[in-house]
C-alpha atoms as one frame of an Amber mdcrd trajectory, in Angstrom:
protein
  13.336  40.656 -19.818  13.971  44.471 -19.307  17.447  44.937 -17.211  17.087
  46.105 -13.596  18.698  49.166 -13.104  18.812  50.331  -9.063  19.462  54.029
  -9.487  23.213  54.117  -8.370  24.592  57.371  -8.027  24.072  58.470  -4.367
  22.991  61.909  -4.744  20.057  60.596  -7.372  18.285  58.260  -4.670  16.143
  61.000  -3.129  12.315  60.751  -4.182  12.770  56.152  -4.989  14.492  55.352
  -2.018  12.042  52.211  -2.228  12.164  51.292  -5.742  15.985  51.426  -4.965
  16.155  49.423  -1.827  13.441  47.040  -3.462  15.648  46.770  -6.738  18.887
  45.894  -4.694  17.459  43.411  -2.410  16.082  41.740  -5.282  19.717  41.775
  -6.900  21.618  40.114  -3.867  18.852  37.576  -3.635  19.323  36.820  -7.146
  23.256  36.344  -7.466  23.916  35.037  -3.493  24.744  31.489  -5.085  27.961
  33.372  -7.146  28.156  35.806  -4.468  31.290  34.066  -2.438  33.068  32.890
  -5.379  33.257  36.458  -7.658  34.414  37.612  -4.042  37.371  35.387  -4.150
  38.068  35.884  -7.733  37.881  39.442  -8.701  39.976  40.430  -5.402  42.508
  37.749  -5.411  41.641  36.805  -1.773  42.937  40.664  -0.770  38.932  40.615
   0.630  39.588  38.163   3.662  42.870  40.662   4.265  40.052  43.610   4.212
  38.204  41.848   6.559  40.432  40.963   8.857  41.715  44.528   9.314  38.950
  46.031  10.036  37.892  43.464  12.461  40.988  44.114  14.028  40.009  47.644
  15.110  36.986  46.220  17.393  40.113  46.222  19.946  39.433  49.799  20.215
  35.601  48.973  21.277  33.998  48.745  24.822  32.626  45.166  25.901  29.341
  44.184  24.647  27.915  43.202  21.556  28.816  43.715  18.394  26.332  44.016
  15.381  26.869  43.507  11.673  25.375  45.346   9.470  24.697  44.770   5.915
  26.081  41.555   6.518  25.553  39.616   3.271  26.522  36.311   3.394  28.151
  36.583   7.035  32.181  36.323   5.941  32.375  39.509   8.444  30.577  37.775
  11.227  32.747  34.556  10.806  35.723  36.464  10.839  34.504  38.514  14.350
  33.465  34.782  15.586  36.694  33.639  14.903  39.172  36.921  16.238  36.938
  37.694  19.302  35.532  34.378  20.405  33.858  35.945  23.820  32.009  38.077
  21.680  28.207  37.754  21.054  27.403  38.565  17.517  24.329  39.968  15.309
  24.239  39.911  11.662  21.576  41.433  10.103  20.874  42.575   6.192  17.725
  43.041   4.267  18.696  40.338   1.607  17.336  36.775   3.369  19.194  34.583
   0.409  22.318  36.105   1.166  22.050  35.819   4.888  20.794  31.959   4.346
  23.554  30.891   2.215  26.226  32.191   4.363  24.641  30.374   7.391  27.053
  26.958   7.369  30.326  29.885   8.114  29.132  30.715  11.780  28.344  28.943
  15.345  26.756  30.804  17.335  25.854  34.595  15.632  21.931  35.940  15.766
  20.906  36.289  11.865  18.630  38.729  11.582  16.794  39.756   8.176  16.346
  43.611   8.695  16.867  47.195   7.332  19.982  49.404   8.055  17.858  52.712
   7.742  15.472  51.594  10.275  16.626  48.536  12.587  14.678  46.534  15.143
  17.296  47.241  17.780  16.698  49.313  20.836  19.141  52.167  21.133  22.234
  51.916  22.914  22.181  47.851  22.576  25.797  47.301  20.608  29.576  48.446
  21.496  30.455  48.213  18.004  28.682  48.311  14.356  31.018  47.158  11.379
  29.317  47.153   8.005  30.941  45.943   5.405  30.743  46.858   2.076  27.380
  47.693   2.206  27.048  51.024   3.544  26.984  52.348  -0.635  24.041  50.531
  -1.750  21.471  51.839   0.887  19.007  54.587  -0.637  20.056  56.960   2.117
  23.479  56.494   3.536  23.132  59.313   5.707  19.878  57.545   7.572  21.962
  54.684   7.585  24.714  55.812   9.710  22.285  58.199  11.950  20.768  54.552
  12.660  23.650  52.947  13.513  24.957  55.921  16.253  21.331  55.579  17.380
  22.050  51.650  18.244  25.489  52.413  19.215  26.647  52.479  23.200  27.993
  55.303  24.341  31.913  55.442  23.506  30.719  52.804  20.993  33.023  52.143
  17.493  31.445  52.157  13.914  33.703  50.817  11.397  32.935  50.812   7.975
  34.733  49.133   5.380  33.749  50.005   1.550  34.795  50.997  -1.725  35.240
  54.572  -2.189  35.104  56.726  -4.811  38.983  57.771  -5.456  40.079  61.093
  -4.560  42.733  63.380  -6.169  46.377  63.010  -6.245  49.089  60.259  -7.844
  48.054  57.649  -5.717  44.361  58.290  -6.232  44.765  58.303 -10.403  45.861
  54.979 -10.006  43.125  54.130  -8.033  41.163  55.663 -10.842  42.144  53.687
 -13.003  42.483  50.518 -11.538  38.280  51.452 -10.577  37.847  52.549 -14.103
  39.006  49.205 -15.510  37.389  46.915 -13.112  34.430  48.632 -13.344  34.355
  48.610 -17.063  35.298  45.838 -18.251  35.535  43.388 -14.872  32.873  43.174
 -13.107  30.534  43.060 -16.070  32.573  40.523 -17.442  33.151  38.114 -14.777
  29.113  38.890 -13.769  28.018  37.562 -17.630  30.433  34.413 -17.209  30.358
  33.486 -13.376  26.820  34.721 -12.572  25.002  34.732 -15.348  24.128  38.453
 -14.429  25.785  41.155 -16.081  23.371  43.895 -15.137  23.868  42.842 -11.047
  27.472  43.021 -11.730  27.639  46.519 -13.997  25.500  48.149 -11.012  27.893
  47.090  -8.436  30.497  49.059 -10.516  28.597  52.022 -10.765  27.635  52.290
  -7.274  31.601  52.504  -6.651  32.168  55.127  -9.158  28.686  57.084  -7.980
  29.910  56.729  -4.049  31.708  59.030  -1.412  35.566  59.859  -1.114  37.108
  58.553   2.162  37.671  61.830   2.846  33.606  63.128   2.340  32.463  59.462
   4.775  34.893  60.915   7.491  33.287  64.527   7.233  29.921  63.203   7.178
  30.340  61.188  10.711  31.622  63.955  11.687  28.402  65.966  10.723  26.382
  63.296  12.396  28.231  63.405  16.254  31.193  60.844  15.906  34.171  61.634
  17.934  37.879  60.387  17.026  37.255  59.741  13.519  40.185  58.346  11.202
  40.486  56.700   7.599  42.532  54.220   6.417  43.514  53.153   2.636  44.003
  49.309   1.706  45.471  48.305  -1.113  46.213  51.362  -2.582  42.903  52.811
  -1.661  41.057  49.743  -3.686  39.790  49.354  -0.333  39.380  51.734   2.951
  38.044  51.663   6.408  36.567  54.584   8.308  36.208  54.654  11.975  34.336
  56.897  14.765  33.584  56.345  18.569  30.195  57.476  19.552  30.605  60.141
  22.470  30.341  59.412  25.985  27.140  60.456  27.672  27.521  63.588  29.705
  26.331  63.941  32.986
Protein backbone atom coordinates (compact mmCIF):
# COMPACT_ATOMS: atom_id res chain seq x y z
CA UNK A 1 0.00 0.00 0.00
CA UNK A 2 1.43 3.44 -1.17
CA UNK A 3 2.19 5.71 2.14
CA UNK A 4 -0.17 8.66 2.74
CA UNK A 5 1.58 11.68 2.69
CA UNK A 6 -0.79 14.97 3.82
CA UNK A 7 1.26 17.78 2.36
CA UNK A 8 2.75 19.24 5.67
CA UNK A 9 4.53 22.28 5.29
CA UNK A 10 2.02 25.17 5.81
CA UNK A 11 2.92 27.45 3.14
CA UNK A 12 2.54 24.31 0.46
CA UNK A 13 -1.30 23.67 1.30
CA UNK A 14 -2.67 26.31 -1.08
CA UNK A 15 -4.30 24.74 -4.35
CA UNK A 16 -5.15 20.72 -2.08
CA UNK A 17 -6.53 22.15 0.84
CA UNK A 18 -9.01 19.06 0.38
CA UNK A 19 -6.78 16.32 -0.48
CA UNK A 20 -4.99 17.64 2.73
CA UNK A 21 -7.86 17.91 5.10
CA UNK A 22 -9.21 14.54 3.50
CA UNK A 23 -5.65 12.87 4.04
CA UNK A 24 -5.49 14.00 7.79
CA UNK A 25 -8.89 13.08 8.81
CA UNK A 26 -8.29 9.82 7.41
CA UNK A 27 -4.95 9.63 9.57
CA UNK A 28 -6.58 10.46 13.06
CA UNK A 29 -9.34 8.03 12.25
CA UNK A 30 -6.84 5.50 11.58
CA UNK A 31 -4.44 5.72 14.74
CA UNK A 32 -7.35 7.12 17.47
CA UNK A 33 -7.04 3.55 19.21
CA UNK A 34 -2.95 4.49 19.97
CA UNK A 35 -3.84 8.00 20.00
CA UNK A 36 -4.05 8.43 24.09
CA UNK A 37 -1.33 6.15 24.87
CA UNK A 38 1.72 7.69 22.37
CA UNK A 39 0.27 10.93 24.15
CA UNK A 40 1.30 9.69 27.48
CA UNK A 41 4.45 8.15 26.35
CA UNK A 42 6.34 10.37 24.08
CA UNK A 43 5.61 13.48 26.54
CA UNK A 44 6.14 11.86 29.81
CA UNK A 45 2.69 13.04 31.05
CA UNK A 46 4.17 16.93 30.58
CA UNK A 47 0.77 16.91 28.05
CA UNK A 48 -1.90 16.85 30.97
CA UNK A 49 0.56 19.83 32.54
CA UNK A 50 0.00 21.57 28.89
CA UNK A 51 -3.43 21.17 29.25
CA UNK A 52 -4.06 22.24 32.33
CA UNK A 53 -2.30 25.58 31.77
CA UNK A 54 -3.91 26.64 29.18
CA UNK A 55 -7.21 25.80 30.58
CA UNK A 56 -6.23 27.84 33.29
CA UNK A 57 -6.29 31.06 31.24
CA UNK A 58 -10.24 30.65 30.50
CA UNK A 59 -10.19 32.76 33.95
CA UNK A 60 -9.46 35.60 31.78
CA UNK A 61 -12.82 34.80 29.64
CA UNK A 62 -16.38 36.36 29.92
CA UNK A 63 -19.29 33.88 31.03
CA UNK A 64 -20.73 31.72 28.46
CA UNK A 65 -19.75 28.87 26.60
CA UNK A 66 -16.77 27.62 25.79
CA UNK A 67 -16.00 25.62 22.51
CA UNK A 68 -13.23 23.18 21.69
CA UNK A 69 -11.88 23.06 18.75
CA UNK A 70 -9.97 20.41 17.09
CA UNK A 71 -10.76 18.50 19.97
CA UNK A 72 -9.49 14.98 19.21
CA UNK A 73 -10.22 12.63 21.63
CA UNK A 74 -11.73 15.28 24.21
CA UNK A 75 -8.64 15.24 27.03
CA UNK A 76 -9.12 19.25 26.62
CA UNK A 77 -12.82 19.13 27.19
CA UNK A 78 -12.41 16.77 30.27
CA UNK A 79 -9.95 18.89 31.67
CA UNK A 80 -12.41 22.30 31.12
CA UNK A 81 -15.29 19.86 32.63
CA UNK A 82 -13.30 19.21 35.42
CA UNK A 83 -11.55 23.07 36.28
CA UNK A 84 -14.78 25.01 35.39
CA UNK A 85 -17.63 22.74 36.36
CA UNK A 86 -20.48 25.63 35.66
CA UNK A 87 -19.28 25.71 32.33
CA UNK A 88 -21.23 24.33 29.28
CA UNK A 89 -18.90 22.76 26.85
CA UNK A 90 -18.65 21.98 22.90
CA UNK A 91 -16.13 19.81 21.40
CA UNK A 92 -16.05 19.58 17.97
CA UNK A 93 -13.27 18.08 15.30
CA UNK A 94 -13.61 16.70 11.86
CA UNK A 95 -12.14 13.22 12.87
CA UNK A 96 -15.52 11.15 14.26
CA UNK A 97 -13.12 8.08 15.59
CA UNK A 98 -11.22 10.34 17.57
CA UNK A 99 -14.14 12.21 18.99
CA UNK A 100 -15.93 8.60 19.69
CA UNK A 101 -13.16 7.07 21.50
CA UNK A 102 -12.61 9.87 23.79
CA UNK A 103 -16.38 9.87 24.66
CA UNK A 104 -16.18 7.64 28.19
CA UNK A 105 -13.67 11.04 29.60
CA UNK A 106 -16.68 13.58 29.73
CA UNK A 107 -20.34 14.08 31.41
CA UNK A 108 -22.02 16.39 30.06
CA UNK A 109 -19.95 18.22 26.83
CA UNK A 110 -21.90 18.58 23.19
CA UNK A 111 -19.61 16.40 20.66
CA UNK A 112 -19.87 17.71 17.59
CA UNK A 113 -18.16 16.18 14.31
CA UNK A 114 -17.38 19.44 12.28
CA UNK A 115 -14.77 21.59 10.39
CA UNK A 116 -12.60 24.38 12.02
CA UNK A 117 -12.43 26.39 8.63
CA UNK A 118 -16.07 26.49 8.34
CA UNK A 119 -18.15 25.64 11.65
CA UNK A 120 -21.88 25.15 12.14
CA UNK A 121 -21.92 27.76 14.88
CA UNK A 122 -23.69 31.05 14.62
CA UNK A 123 -21.38 33.96 15.25
CA UNK A 124 -20.89 35.41 18.48
CA UNK A 125 -22.18 31.99 20.29
CA UNK A 126 -18.82 31.14 22.58
CA UNK A 127 -16.77 33.31 25.31
CA UNK A 128 -13.85 31.28 24.71
CA UNK A 129 -12.28 28.89 21.82
CA UNK A 130 -9.19 26.72 23.01
CA UNK A 131 -7.81 24.43 20.35
CA UNK A 132 -5.44 22.29 21.16
CA UNK A 133 -2.86 21.05 19.23
CA UNK A 134 -4.65 21.11 16.26
CA UNK A 135 -4.57 24.46 14.91
CA UNK A 136 -1.15 23.07 12.55
CA UNK A 137 -2.79 20.40 10.71
CA UNK A 138 -5.72 22.45 9.13
CA UNK A 139 -5.09 23.25 5.26
CA UNK A 140 -5.55 26.93 6.02
CA UNK A 141 -4.68 28.06 9.47
CA UNK A 142 -5.39 31.48 8.69
CA UNK A 143 -9.31 30.51 7.78
CA UNK A 144 -9.13 28.67 10.79
CA UNK A 145 -8.58 31.34 13.23
CA UNK A 146 -10.74 34.04 11.07
CA UNK A 147 -13.50 31.27 11.96
CA UNK A 148 -12.98 31.07 15.32
CA UNK A 149 -13.05 35.27 15.98
CA UNK A 150 -16.14 34.93 13.78
CA UNK A 151 -17.78 32.46 16.60
CA UNK A 152 -16.13 34.31 19.29
CA UNK A 153 -18.25 36.90 21.74
CA UNK A 154 -17.21 40.07 21.87
CA UNK A 155 -14.22 40.47 24.51
CA UNK A 156 -14.12 36.69 23.86
CA UNK A 157 -10.50 34.61 24.58
CA UNK A 158 -8.89 32.23 21.91
CA UNK A 159 -6.25 30.16 23.32
CA UNK A 160 -4.28 28.03 21.36
CA UNK A 161 -1.98 25.55 22.53
CA UNK A 162 0.48 23.83 19.81
CA UNK A 163 3.80 22.93 18.83
CA UNK A 164 5.72 25.57 17.25
CA UNK A 165 8.30 25.73 15.04
CA UNK A 166 11.46 26.96 17.29
CA UNK A 167 12.71 30.32 16.87
CA UNK A 168 16.29 31.73 17.17
CA UNK A 169 18.39 32.12 20.15
CA UNK A 170 20.13 29.56 22.96
CA UNK A 171 17.03 28.52 24.28
CA UNK A 172 15.42 27.99 20.90
CA UNK A 173 18.64 25.67 19.54
CA UNK A 174 17.78 23.49 22.17
CA UNK A 175 14.43 23.41 21.25
CA UNK A 176 15.82 22.61 17.86
CA UNK A 177 17.21 19.99 18.72
CA UNK A 178 15.20 18.40 21.11
CA UNK A 179 12.35 18.86 17.78
CA UNK A 180 15.00 17.60 15.50
CA UNK A 181 15.46 14.37 17.47
CA UNK A 182 11.94 13.63 18.29
CA UNK A 183 10.97 14.26 15.06
CA UNK A 184 13.56 12.07 13.53
CA UNK A 185 13.94 9.38 15.14
CA UNK A 186 10.78 9.45 17.87
CA UNK A 187 7.85 9.77 16.61
CA UNK A 188 8.52 7.50 13.67
CA UNK A 189 9.77 5.10 15.94
CA UNK A 190 7.33 4.86 18.63
CA UNK A 191 4.49 5.25 15.52
CA UNK A 192 6.09 1.75 13.78
CA UNK A 193 6.07 -0.02 17.36
CA UNK A 194 2.96 1.45 19.28
CA UNK A 195 0.72 2.19 16.26
CA UNK A 196 1.61 0.23 13.73
CA UNK A 197 1.81 3.53 11.60
CA UNK A 198 4.98 5.04 10.91
CA UNK A 199 3.87 7.27 8.08
CA UNK A 200 0.88 8.91 10.61
CA UNK A 201 3.58 9.37 13.05
CA UNK A 202 6.59 10.86 10.56
CA UNK A 203 3.79 13.45 9.30
CA UNK A 204 3.00 14.58 12.70
CA UNK A 205 6.76 15.45 12.93
CA UNK A 206 6.90 17.27 9.91
CA UNK A 207 3.94 19.31 10.43
CA UNK A 208 5.95 20.63 13.65
CA UNK A 209 9.04 21.37 11.81
CA UNK A 210 6.84 22.90 8.62
CA UNK A 211 4.65 25.14 11.32
CA UNK A 212 4.70 28.84 12.64
CA UNK A 213 7.10 30.44 15.35
CA UNK A 214 5.21 31.61 18.49
CA UNK A 215 6.28 34.71 17.60
CA UNK A 216 4.68 34.63 13.61
CA UNK A 217 0.91 32.92 15.49
CA UNK A 218 0.97 36.12 17.75
CA UNK A 219 1.53 38.51 14.64
CA UNK A 220 -0.93 36.76 12.65
CA UNK A 221 -3.94 37.30 15.37
CA UNK A 222 -2.84 40.30 15.40
CA UNK A 223 -3.34 40.69 11.54
CA UNK A 224 -6.73 39.15 11.94
CA UNK A 225 -8.32 41.84 14.87
CA UNK A 226 -7.25 40.20 18.28
CA UNK A 227 -6.62 42.59 21.01
CA UNK A 228 -4.21 41.82 24.13
CA UNK A 229 -2.33 39.16 22.56
CA UNK A 230 0.55 37.30 24.59
CA UNK A 231 2.69 33.97 24.19
CA UNK A 232 3.83 31.73 26.52
CA UNK A 233 6.72 28.89 26.29
CA UNK A 234 6.25 25.41 28.17
CA UNK A 235 8.76 23.28 28.68
CA UNK A 236 11.38 25.00 27.17
CA UNK A 237 9.28 26.01 24.27
CA UNK A 238 8.48 22.05 23.52
CA UNK A 239 5.19 23.43 24.07
CA UNK A 240 3.49 27.13 23.90
CA UNK A 241 0.21 28.81 24.28
CA UNK A 242 -0.94 31.92 22.47
CA UNK A 243 -3.74 34.03 23.62
CA UNK A 244 -6.02 37.05 22.19
CA UNK A 245 -9.37 38.66 23.39
CA UNK A 246 -11.68 39.45 20.60
CA UNK A 247 -12.53 43.33 20.78
CA UNK A 248 -15.45 44.73 22.34
CA UNK A 249 -18.18 45.90 20.02
CA UNK A 250 -18.24 49.63 19.60
CA UNK A 251 -21.15 51.57 19.81
Amino acid sequence: MAEERPIAAVGERAGHESAHGDAVRAMFDRIAPTYDLLNRVLSAGLDERWRARAVALLSDAPDGEILDLCAGTLDLSACIERSWPARRVVAMDFAADMLARGAGKVRRTEVAVGDAMAMPFAGGRFAAVICGFGLRNLSDPTRGIAEALRVLAPGGRLIILEFFRPDHGVRAAVTRAFHRGFADVVLPLAGRLVANDRSAYAYLARSMASFLTRVELEATLRAAGLEDVRGEDLTLGVASIVSGRKPEARA
